[in-house]
Tab-separated table of N, CA and C in Angstrom:
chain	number	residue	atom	x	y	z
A	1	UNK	N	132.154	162.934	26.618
A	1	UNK	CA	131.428	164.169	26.796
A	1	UNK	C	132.409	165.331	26.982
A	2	UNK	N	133.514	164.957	27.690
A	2	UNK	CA	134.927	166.337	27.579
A	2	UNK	C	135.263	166.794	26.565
A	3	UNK	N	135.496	165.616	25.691
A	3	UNK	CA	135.530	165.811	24.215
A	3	UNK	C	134.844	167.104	23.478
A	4	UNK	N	133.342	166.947	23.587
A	4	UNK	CA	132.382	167.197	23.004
A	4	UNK	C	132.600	169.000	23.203
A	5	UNK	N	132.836	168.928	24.978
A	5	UNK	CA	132.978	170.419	25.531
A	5	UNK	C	134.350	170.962	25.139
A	6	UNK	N	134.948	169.974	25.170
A	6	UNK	CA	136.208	170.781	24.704
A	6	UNK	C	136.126	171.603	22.899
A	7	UNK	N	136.023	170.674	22.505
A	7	UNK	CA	135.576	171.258	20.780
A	7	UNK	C	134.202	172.495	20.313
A	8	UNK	N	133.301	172.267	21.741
A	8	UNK	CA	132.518	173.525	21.811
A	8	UNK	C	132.781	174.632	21.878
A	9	UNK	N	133.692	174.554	23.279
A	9	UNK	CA	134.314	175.671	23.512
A	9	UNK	C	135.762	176.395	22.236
A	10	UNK	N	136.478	175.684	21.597
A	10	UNK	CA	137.197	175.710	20.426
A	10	UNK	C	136.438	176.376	19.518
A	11	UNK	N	135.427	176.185	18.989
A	11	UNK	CA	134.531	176.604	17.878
A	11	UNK	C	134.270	177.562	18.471
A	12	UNK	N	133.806	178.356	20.040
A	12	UNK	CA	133.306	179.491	20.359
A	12	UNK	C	134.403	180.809	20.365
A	13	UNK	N	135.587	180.194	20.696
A	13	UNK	CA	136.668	180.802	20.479
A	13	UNK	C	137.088	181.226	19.053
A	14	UNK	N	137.180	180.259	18.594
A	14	UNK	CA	137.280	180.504	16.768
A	14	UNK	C	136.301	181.347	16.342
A	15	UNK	N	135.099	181.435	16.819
A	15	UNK	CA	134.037	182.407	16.070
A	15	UNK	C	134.042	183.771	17.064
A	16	UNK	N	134.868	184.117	17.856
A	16	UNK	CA	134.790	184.993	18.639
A	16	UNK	C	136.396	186.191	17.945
A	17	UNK	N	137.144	184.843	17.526
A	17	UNK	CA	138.561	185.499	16.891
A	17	UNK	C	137.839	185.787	15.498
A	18	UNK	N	137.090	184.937	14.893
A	18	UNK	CA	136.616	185.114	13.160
A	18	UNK	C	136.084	186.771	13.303
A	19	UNK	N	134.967	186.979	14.492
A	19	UNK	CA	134.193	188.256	14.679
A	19	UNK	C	135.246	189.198	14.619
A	20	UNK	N	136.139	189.212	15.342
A	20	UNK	CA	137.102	190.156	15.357
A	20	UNK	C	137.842	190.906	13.842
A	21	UNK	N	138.000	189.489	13.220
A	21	UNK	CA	138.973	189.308	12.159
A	21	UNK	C	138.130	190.286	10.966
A	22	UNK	N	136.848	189.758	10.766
A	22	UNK	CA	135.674	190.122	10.085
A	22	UNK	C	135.793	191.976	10.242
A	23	UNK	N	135.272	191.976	11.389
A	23	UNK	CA	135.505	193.342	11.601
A	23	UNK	C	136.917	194.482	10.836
A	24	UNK	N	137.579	193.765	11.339
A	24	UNK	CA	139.334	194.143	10.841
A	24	UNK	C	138.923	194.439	8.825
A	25	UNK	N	138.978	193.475	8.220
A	25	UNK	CA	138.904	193.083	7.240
A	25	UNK	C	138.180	194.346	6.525
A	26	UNK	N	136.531	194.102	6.585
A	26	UNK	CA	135.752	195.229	6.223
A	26	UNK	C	135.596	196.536	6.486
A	27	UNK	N	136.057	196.672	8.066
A	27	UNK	CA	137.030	198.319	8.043
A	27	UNK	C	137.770	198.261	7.066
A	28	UNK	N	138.802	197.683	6.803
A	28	UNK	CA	139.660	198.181	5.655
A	28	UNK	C	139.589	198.405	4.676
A	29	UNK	N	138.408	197.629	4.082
A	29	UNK	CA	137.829	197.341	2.512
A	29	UNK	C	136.707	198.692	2.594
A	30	UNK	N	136.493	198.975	3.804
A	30	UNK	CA	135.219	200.673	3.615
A	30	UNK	C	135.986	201.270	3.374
A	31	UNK	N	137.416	201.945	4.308
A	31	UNK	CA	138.599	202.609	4.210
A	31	UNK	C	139.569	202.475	2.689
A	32	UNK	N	139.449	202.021	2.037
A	32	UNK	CA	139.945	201.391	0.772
A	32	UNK	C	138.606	202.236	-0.484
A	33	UNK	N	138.036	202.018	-0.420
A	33	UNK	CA	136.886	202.087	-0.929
A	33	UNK	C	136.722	203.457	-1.013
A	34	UNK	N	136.448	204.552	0.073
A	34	UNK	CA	136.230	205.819	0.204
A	34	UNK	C	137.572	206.611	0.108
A	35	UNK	N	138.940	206.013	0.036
A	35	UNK	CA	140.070	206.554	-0.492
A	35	UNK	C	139.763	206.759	-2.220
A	36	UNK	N	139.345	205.803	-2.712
A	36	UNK	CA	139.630	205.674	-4.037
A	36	UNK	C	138.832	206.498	-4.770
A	37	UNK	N	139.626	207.424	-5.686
A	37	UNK	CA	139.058	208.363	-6.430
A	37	UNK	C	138.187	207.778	-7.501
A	38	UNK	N	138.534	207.035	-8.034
A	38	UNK	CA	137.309	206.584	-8.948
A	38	UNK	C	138.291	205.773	-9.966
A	39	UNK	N	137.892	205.086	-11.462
A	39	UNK	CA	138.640	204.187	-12.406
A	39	UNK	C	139.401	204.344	-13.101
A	40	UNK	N	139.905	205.922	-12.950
A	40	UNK	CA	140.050	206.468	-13.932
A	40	UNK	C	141.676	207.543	-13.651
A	41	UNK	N	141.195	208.127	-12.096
A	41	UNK	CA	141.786	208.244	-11.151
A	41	UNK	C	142.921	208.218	-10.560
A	42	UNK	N	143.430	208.282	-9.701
A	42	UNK	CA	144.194	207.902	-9.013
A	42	UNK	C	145.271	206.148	-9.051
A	43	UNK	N	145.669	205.690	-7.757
A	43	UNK	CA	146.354	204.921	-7.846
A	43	UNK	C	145.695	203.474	-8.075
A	44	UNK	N	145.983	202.716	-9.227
A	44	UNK	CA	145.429	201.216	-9.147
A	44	UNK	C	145.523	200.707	-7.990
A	45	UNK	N	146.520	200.359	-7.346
A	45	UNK	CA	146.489	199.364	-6.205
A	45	UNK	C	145.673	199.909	-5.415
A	46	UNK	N	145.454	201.200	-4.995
A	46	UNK	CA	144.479	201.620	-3.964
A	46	UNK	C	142.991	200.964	-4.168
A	47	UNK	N	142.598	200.901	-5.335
A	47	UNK	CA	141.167	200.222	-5.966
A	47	UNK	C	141.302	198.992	-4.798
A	48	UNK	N	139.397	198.439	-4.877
A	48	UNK	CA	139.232	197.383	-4.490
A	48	UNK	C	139.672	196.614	-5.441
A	49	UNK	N	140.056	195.274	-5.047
A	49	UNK	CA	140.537	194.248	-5.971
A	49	UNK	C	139.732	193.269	-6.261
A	50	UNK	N	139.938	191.890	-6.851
A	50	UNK	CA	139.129	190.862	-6.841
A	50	UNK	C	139.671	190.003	-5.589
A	51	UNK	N	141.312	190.324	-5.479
A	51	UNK	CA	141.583	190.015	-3.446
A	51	UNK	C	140.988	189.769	-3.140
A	52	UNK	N	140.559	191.104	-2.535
A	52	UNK	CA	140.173	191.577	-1.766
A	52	UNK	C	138.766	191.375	-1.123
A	53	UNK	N	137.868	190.688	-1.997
A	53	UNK	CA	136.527	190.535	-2.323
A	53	UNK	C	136.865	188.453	-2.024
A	54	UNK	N	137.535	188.047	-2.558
A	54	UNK	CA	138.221	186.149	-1.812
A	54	UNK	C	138.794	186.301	-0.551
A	55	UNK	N	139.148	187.689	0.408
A	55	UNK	CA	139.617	187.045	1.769
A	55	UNK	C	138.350	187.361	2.420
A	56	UNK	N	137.162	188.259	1.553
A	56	UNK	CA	135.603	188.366	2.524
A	56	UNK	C	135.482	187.057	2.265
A	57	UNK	N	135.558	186.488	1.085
A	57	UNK	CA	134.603	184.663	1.204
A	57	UNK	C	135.153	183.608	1.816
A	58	UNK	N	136.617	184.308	2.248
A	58	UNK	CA	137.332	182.968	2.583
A	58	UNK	C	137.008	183.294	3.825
A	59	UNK	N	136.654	184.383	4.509
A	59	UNK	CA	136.140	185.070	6.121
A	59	UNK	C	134.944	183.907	6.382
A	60	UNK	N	134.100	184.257	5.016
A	60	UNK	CA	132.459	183.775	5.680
A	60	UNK	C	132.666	182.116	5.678
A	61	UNK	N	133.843	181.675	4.994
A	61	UNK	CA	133.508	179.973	4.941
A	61	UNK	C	134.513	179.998	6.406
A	62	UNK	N	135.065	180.406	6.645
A	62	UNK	CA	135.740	180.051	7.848
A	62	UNK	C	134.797	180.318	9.425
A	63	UNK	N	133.927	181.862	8.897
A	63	UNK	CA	132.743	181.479	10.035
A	63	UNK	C	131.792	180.385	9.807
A	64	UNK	N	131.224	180.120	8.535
A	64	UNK	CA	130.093	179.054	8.446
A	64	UNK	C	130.892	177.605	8.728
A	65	UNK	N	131.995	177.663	9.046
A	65	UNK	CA	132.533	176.213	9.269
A	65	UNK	C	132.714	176.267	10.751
A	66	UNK	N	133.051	177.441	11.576
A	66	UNK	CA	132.875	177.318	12.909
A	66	UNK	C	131.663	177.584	13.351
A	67	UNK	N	130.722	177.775	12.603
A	67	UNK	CA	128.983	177.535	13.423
A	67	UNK	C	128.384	176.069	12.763
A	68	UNK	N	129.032	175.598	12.540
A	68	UNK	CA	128.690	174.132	11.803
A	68	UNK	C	129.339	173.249	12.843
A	69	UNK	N	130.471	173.932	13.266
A	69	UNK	CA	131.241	172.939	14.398
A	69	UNK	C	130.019	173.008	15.916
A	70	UNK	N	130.006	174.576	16.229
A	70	UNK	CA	128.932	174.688	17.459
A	70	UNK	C	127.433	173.849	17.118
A	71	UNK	N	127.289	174.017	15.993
A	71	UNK	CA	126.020	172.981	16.139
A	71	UNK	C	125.960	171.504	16.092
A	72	UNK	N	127.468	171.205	15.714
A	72	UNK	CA	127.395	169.664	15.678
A	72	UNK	C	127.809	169.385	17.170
A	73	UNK	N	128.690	170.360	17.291
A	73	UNK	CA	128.971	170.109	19.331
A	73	UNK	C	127.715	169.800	20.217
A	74	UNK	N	127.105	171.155	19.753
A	74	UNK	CA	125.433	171.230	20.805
A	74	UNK	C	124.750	169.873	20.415
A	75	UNK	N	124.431	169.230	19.035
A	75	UNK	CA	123.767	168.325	18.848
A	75	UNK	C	124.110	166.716	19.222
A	76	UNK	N	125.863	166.568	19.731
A	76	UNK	CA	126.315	165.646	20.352
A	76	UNK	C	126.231	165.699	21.862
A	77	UNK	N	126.449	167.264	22.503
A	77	UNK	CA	126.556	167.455	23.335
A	77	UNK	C	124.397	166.863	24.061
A	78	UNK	N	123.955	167.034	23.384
A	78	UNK	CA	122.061	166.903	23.654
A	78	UNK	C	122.301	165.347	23.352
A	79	UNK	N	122.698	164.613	22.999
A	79	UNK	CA	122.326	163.474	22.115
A	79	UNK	C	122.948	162.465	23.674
A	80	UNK	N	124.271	162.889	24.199
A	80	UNK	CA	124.831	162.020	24.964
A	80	UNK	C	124.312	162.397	26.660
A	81	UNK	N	124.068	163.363	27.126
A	81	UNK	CA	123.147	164.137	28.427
A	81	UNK	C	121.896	163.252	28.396
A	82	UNK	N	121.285	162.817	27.227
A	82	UNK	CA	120.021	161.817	27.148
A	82	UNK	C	119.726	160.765	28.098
């Protein structure tokens, strides 16, 4: 059952650093975004990229894998309290 709490608490932490990270990320990509003059424009690298758009998905699989952990915690954690 320490086990169980210990890896709960891990996953709550991880999704508490992911929130943060998330945040970070998409500020930058709004800030990125409202710099850029348009396609035609200004500087390429300033553009959004296709990057840029794989470290949002690699964000959301790294949160949907730490709320997959909290629910398998909670559902061991209920299963063994029985």
């Amino acid at each position: 059952m320490l086990l169980v709490k210990q890896g709960l608490i891990c996953n709550l932490v991880g999704l508490a650093l992911i929130t943060v990270g998330s945040q970070a990320i998409v500020g930058s990509l709004v800030a990125k975004s409202f710099q850029q003059g348009g396609a035609f424009f200004g500087d390429p690298k300033d553009l959004v990229q296709a990057l840029d758009l794989f470290v949002v998905q690699a964000n959301t699989n790294i949160t949907t894998a730490h709320f997959g952990g909290v629910l398998a915690s909670l559902w061991l954690l209920n299963r063994v309290t029985r």
